mmCIF file of N, CA and C in Angstrom:
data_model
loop_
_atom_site.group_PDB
_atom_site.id
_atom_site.type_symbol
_atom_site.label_atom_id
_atom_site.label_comp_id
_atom_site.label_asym_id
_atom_site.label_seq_id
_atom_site.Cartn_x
_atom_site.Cartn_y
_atom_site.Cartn_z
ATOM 1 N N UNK A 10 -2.626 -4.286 -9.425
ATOM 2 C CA UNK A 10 -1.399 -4.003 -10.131
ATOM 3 C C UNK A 10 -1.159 -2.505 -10.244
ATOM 4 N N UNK A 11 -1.749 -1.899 -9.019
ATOM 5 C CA UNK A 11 -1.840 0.101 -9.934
ATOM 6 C C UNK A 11 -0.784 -0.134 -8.736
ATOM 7 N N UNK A 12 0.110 1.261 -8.904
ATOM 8 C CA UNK A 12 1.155 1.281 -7.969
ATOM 9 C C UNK A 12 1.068 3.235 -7.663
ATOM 10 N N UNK A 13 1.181 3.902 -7.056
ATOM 11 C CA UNK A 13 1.603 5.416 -7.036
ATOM 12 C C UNK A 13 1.712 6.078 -7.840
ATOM 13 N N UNK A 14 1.876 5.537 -9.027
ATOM 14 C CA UNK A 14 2.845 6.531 -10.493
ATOM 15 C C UNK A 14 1.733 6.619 -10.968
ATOM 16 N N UNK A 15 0.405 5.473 -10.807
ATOM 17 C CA UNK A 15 -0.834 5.260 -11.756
ATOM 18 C C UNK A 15 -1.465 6.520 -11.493
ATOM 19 N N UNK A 16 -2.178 6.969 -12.784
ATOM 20 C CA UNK A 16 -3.672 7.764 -12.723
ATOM 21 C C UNK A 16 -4.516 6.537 -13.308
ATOM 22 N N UNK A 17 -5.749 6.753 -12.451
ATOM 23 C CA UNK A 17 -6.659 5.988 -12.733
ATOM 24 C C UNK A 17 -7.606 6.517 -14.125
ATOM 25 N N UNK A 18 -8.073 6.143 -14.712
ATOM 26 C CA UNK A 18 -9.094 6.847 -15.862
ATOM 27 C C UNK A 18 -10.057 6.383 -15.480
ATOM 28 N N UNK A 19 -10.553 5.041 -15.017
ATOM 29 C CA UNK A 19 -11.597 4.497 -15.295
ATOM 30 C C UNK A 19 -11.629 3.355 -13.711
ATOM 31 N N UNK A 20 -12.828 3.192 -13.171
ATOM 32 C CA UNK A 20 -12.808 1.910 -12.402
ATOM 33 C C UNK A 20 -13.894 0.996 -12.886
ATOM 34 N N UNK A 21 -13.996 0.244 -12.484
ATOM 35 C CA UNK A 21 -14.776 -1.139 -12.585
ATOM 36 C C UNK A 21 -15.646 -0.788 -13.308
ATOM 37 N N UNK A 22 -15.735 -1.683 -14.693
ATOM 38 C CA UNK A 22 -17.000 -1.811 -15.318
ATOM 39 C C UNK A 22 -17.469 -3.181 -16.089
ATOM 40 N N UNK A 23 -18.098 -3.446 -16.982
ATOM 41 C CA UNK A 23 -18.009 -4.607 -17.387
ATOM 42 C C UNK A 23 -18.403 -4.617 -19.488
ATOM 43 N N UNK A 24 -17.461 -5.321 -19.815
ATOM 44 C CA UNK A 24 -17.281 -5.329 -21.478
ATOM 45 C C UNK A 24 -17.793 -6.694 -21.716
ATOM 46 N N UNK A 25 -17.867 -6.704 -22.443
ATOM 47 C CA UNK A 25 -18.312 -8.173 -23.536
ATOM 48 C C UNK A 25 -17.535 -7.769 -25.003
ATOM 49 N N UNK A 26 -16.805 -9.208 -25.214
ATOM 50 C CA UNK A 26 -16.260 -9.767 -26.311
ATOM 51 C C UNK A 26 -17.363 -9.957 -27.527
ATOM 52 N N UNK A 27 -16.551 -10.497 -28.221
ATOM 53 C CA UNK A 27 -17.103 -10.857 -29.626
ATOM 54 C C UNK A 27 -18.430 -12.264 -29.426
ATOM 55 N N UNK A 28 -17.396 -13.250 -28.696
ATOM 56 C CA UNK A 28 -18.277 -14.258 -28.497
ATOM 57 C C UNK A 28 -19.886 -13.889 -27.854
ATOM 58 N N UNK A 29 -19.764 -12.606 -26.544
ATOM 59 C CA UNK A 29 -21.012 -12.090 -25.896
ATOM 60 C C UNK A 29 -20.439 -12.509 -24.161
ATOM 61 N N UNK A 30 -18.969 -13.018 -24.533
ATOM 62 C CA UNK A 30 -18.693 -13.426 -23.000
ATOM 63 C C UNK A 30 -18.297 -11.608 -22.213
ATOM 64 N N UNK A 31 -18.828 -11.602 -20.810
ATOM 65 C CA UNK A 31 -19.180 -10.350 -20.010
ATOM 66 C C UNK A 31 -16.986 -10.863 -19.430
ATOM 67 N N UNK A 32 -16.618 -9.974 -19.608
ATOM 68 C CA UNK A 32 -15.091 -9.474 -19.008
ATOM 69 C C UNK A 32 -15.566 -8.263 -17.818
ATOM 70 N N UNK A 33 -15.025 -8.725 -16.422
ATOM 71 C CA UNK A 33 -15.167 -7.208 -15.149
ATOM 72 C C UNK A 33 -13.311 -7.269 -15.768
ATOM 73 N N UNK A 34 -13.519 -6.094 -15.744
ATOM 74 C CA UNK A 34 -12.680 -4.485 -15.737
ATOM 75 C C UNK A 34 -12.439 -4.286 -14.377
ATOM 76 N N UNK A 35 -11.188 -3.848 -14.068
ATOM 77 C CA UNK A 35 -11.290 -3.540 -12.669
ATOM 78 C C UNK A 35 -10.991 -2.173 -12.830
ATOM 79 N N UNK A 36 -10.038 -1.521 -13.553
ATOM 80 C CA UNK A 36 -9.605 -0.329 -14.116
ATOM 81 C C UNK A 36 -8.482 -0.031 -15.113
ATOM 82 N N UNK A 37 -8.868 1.255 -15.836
ATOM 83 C CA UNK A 37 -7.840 1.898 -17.205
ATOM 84 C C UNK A 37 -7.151 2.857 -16.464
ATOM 85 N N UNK A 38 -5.745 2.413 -16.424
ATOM 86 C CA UNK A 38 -4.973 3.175 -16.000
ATOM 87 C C UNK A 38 -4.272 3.786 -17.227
ATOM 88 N N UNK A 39 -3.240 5.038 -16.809
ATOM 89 C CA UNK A 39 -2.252 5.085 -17.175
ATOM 90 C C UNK A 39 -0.793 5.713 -16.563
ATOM 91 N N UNK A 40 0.383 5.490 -16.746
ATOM 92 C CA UNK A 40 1.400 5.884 -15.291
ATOM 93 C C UNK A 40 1.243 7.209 -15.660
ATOM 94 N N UNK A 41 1.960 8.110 -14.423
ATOM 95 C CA UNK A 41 1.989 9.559 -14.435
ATOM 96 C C UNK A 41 2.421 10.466 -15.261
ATOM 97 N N UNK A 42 3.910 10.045 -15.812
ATOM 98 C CA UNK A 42 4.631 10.731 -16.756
ATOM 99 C C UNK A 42 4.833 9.521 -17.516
ATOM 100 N N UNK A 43 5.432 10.331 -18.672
ATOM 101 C CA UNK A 43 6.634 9.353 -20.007
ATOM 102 C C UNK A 43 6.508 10.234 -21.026
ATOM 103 N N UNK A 44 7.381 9.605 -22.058
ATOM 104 C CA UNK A 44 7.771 10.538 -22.942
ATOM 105 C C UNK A 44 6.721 10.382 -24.480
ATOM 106 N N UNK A 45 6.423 11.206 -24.340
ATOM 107 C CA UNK A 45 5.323 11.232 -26.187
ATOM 108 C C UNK A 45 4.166 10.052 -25.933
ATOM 109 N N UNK A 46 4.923 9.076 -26.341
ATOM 110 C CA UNK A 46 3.412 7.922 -26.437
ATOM 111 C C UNK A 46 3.213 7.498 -25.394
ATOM 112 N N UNK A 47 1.649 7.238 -24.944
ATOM 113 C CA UNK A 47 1.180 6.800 -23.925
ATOM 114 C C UNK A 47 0.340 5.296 -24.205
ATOM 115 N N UNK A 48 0.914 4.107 -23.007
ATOM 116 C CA UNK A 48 0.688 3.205 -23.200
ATOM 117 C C UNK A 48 -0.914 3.357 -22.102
ATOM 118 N N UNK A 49 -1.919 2.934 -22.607
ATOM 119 C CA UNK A 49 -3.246 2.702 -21.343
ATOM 120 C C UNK A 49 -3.388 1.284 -21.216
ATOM 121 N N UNK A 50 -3.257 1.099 -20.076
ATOM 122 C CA UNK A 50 -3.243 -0.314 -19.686
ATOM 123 C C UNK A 50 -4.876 -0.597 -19.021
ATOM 124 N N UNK A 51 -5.456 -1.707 -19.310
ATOM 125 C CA UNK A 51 -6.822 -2.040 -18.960
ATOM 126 C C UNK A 51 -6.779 -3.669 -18.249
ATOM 127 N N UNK A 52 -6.635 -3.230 -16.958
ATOM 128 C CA UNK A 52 -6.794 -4.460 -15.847
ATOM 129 C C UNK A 52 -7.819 -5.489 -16.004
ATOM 130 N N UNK A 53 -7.684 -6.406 -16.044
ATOM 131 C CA UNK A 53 -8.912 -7.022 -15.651
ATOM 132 C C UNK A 53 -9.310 -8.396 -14.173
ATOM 133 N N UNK A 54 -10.660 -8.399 -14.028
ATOM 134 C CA UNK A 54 -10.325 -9.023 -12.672
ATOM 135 C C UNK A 54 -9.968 -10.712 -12.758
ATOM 136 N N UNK A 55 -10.671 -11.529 -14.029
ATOM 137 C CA UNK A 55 -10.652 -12.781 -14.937
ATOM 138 C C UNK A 55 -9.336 -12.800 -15.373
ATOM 139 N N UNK A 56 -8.885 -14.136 -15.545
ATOM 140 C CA UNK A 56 -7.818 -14.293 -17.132
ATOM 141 C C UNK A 56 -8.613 -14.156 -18.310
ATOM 142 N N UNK A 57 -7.887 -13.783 -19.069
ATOM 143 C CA UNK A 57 -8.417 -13.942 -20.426
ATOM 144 C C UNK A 57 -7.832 -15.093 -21.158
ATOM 145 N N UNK A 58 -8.938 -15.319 -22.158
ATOM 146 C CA UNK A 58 -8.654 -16.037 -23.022
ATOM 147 C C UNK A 58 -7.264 -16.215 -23.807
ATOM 148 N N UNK A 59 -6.286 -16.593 -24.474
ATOM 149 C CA UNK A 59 -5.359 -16.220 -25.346
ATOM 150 C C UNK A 59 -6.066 -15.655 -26.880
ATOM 151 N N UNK A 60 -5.520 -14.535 -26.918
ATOM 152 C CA UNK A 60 -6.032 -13.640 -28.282
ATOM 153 C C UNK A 60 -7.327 -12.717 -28.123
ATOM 154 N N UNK A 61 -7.823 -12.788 -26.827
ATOM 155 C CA UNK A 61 -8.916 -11.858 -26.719
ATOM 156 C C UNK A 61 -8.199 -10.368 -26.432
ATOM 157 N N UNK A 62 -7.126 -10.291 -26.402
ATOM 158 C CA UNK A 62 -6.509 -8.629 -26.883
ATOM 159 C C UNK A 62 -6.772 -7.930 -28.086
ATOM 160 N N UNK A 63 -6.978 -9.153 -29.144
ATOM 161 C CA UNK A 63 -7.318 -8.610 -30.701
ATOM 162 C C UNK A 63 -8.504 -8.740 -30.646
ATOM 163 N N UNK A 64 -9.359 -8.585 -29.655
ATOM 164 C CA UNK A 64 -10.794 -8.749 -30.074
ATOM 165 C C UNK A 64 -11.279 -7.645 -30.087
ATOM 166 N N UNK A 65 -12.251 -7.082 -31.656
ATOM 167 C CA UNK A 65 -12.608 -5.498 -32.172
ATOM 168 C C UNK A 65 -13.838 -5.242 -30.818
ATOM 169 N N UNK A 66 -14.587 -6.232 -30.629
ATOM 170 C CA UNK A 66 -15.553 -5.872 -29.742
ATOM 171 C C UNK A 66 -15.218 -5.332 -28.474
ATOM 172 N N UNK A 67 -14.515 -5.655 -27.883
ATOM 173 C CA UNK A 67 -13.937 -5.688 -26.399
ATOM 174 C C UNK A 67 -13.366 -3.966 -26.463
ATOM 175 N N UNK A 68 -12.405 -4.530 -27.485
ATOM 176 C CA UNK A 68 -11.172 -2.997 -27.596
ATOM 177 C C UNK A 68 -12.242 -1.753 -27.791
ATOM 178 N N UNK A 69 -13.261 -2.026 -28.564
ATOM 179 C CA UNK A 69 -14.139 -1.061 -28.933
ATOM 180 C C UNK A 69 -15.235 -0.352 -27.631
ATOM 181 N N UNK A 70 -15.783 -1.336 -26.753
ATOM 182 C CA UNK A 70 -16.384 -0.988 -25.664
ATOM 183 C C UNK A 70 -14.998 -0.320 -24.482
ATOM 184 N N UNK A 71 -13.728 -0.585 -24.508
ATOM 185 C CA UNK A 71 -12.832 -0.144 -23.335
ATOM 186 C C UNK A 71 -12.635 1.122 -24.190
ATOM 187 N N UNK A 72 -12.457 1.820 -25.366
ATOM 188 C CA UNK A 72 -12.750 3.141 -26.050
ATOM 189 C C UNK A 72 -13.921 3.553 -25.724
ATOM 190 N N UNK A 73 -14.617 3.137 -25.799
ATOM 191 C CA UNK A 73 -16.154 3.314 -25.404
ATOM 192 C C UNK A 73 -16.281 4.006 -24.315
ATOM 193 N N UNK A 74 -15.617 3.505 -23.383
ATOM 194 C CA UNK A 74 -15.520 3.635 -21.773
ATOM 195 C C UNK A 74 -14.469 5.141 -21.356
ATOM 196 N N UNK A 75 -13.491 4.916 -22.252
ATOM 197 C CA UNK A 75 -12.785 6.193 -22.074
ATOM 198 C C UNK A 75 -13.528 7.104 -22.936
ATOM 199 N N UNK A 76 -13.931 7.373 -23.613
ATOM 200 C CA UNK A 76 -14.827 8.325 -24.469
ATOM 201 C C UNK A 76 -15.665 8.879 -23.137
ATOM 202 N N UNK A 77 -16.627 8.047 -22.507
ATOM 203 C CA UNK A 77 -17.659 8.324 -21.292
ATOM 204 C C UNK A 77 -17.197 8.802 -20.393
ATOM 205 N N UNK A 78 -15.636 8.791 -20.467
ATOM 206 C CA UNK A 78 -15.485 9.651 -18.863
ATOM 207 C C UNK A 78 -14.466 11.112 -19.499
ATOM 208 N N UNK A 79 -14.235 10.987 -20.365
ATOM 209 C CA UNK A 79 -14.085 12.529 -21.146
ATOM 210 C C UNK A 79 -13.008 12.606 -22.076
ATOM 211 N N UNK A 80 -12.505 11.516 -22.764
ATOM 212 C CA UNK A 80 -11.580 11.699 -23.767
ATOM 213 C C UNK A 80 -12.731 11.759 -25.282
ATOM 214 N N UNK A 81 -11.920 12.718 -26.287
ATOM 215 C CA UNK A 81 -12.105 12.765 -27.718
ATOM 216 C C UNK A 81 -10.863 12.767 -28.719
ATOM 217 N N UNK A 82 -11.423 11.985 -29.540
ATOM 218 C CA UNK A 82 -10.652 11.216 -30.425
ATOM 219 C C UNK A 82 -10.212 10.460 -30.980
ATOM 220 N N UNK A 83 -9.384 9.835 -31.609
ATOM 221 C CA UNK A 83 -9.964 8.469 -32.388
ATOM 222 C C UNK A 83 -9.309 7.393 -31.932
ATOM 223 N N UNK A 84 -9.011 6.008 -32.285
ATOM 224 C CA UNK A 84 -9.264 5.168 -31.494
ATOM 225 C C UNK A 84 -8.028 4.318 -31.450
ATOM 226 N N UNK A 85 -7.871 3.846 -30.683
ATOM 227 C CA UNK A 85 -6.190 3.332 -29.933
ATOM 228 C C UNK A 85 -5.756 2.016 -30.650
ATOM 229 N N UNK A 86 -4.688 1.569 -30.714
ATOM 230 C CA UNK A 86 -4.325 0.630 -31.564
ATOM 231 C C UNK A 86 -3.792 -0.056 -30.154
ATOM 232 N N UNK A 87 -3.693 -1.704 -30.284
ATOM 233 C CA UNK A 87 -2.674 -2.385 -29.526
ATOM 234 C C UNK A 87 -1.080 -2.410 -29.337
ATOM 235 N N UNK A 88 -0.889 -2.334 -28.166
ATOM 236 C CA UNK A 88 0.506 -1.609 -27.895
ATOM 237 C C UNK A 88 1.678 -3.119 -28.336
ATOM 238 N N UNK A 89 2.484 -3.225 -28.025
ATOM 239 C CA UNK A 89 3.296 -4.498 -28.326
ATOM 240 C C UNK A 89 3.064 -5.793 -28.012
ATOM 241 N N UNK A 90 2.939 -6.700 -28.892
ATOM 242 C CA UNK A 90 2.474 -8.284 -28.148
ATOM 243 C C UNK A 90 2.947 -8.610 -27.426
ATOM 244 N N UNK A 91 4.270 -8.026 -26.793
ATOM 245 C CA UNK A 91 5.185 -8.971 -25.821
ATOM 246 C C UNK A 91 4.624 -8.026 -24.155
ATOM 247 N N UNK A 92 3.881 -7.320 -24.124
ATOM 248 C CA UNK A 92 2.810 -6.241 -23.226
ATOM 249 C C UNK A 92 1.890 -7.309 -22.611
ATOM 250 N N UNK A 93 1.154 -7.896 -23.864
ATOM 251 C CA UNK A 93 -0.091 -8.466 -23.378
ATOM 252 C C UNK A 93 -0.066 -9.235 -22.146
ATOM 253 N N UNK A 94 -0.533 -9.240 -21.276
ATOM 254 C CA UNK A 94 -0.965 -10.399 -20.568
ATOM 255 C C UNK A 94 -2.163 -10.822 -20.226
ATOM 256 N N UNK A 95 -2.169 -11.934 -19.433
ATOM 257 C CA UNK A 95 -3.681 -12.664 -19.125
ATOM 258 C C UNK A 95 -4.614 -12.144 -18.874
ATOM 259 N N UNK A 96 -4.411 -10.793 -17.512
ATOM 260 C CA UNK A 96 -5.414 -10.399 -17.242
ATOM 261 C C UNK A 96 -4.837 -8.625 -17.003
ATOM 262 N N UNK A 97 -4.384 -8.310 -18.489
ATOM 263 C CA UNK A 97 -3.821 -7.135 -18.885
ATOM 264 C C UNK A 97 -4.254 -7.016 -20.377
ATOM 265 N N UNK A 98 -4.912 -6.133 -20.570
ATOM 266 C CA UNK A 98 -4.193 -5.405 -22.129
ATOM 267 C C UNK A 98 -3.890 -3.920 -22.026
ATOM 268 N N UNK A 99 -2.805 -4.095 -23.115
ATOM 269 C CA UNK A 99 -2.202 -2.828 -23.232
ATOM 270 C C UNK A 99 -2.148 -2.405 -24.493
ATOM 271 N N UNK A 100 -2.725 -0.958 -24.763
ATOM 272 C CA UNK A 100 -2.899 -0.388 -25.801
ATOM 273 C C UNK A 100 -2.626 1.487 -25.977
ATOM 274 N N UNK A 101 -2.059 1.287 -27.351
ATOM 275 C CA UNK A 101 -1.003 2.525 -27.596
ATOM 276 C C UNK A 101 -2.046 3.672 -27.737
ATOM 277 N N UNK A 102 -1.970 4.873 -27.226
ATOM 278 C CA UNK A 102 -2.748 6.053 -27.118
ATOM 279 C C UNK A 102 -2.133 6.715 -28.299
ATOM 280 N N UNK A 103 -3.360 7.259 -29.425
ATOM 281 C CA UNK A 103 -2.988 7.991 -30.373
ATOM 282 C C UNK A 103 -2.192 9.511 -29.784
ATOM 283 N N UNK A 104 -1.794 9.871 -30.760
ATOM 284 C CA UNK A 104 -1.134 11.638 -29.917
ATOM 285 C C UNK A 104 -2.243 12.226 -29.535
ATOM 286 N N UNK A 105 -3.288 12.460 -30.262
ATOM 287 C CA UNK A 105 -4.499 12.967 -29.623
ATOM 288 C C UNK A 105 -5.301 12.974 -28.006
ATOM 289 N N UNK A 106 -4.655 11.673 -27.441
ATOM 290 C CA UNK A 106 -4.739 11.288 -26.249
ATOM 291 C C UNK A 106 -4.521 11.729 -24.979
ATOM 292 N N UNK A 107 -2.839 12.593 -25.254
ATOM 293 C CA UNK A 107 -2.285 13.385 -24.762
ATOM 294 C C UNK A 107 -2.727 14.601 -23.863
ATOM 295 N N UNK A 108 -3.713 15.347 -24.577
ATOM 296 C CA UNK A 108 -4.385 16.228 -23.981
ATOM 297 C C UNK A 108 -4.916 16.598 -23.063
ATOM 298 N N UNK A 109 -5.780 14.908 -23.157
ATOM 299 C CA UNK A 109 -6.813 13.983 -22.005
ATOM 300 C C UNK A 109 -5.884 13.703 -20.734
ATOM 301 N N UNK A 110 -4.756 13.316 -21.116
ATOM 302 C CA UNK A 110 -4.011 12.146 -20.168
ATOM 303 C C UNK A 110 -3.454 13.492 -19.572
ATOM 304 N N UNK A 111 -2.898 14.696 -20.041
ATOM 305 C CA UNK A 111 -2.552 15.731 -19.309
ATOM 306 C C UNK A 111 -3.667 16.630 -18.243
ATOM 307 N N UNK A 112 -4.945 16.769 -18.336
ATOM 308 C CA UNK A 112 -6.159 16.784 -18.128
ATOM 309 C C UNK A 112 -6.443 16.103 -16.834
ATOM 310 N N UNK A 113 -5.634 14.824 -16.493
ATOM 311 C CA UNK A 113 -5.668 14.413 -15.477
ATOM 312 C C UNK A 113 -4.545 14.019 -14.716
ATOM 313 N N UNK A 114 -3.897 14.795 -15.237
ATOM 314 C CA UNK A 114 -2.356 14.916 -14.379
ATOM 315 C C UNK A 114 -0.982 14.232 -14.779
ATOM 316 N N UNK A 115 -1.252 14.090 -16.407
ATOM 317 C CA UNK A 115 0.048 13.197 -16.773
ATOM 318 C C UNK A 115 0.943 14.407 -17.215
ATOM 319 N N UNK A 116 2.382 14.271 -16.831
ATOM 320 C CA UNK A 116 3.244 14.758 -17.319
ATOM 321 C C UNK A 116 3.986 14.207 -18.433
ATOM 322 N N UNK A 117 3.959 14.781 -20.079
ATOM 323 C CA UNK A 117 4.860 14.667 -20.956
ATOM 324 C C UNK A 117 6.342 15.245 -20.879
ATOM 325 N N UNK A 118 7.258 13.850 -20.717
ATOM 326 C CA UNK A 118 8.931 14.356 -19.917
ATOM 327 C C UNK A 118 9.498 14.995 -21.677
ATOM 328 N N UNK A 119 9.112 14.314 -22.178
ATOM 329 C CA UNK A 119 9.956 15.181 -23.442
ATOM 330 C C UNK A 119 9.351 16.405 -23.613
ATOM 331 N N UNK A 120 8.408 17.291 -22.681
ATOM 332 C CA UNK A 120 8.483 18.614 -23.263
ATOM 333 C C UNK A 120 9.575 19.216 -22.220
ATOM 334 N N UNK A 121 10.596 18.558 -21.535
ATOM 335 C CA UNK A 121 11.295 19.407 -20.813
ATOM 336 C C UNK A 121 12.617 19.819 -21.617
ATOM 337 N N UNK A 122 12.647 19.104 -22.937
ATOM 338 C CA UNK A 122 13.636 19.121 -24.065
ATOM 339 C C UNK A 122 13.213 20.004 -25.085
ATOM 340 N N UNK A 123 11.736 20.535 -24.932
ATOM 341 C CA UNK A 123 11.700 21.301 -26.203
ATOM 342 C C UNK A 123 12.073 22.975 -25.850
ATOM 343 N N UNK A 124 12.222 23.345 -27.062
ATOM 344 C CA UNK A 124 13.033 24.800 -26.916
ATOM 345 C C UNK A 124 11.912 25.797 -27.068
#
């Protein structure tokens, strides 16, 4: 599902849920540009369960994972329920994020508005 616009953050790894069930990751993307908030989307190669998007364990090891390859800061909330899919979650990057996501080549379009 990555298309041209994607930066990759992360490739293949493997998380475990709450239950102890092992989820492959295929990769944490996020697109190139957009404006202020950044959505990180986390592929996976399985369907998921329904509701394993709200699962603290999972969400906590895919932070985990971006922490290890060089982001700091605190920790991402789930982006809109109508986002989720089977073998997608998508989750909202604090502003702090920004830095990181510029770091590897994201362009923020609303700074072409600031004065």
């Amino acid at each position: 599902m990555t298309t041209d616009t994607d930066i990759e953050l992360s490739g293949p790894f493997q998380a475990k849920d709450g239950t102890g069930r092992t989820h492959d990751v295929k990769a944490i993307r996020i697109f190139d540009e957009g404006y202020g908030i950044i959505d990180v989307y986390v592929d996976f190669k399985a369907r998921l369960e329904p509701g394993t998007h709200k699962d603290s364990v999972l969400l906590r090891q895919i932070v985990d994972r971006l922490r290890a390859v060089g982001y700091k800061g605190p920790d991402f909330g789930l982006s809109d329920p109508g986002l989720q899919e089977s073998k997608l979650i998508v989750l909202e990057a604090p502003e702090e994020f920004s830095s990181f996501a510029k770091s590897k080549g994201w362009k923020n379009l609303a700074e072409d508005f600031d004065e």
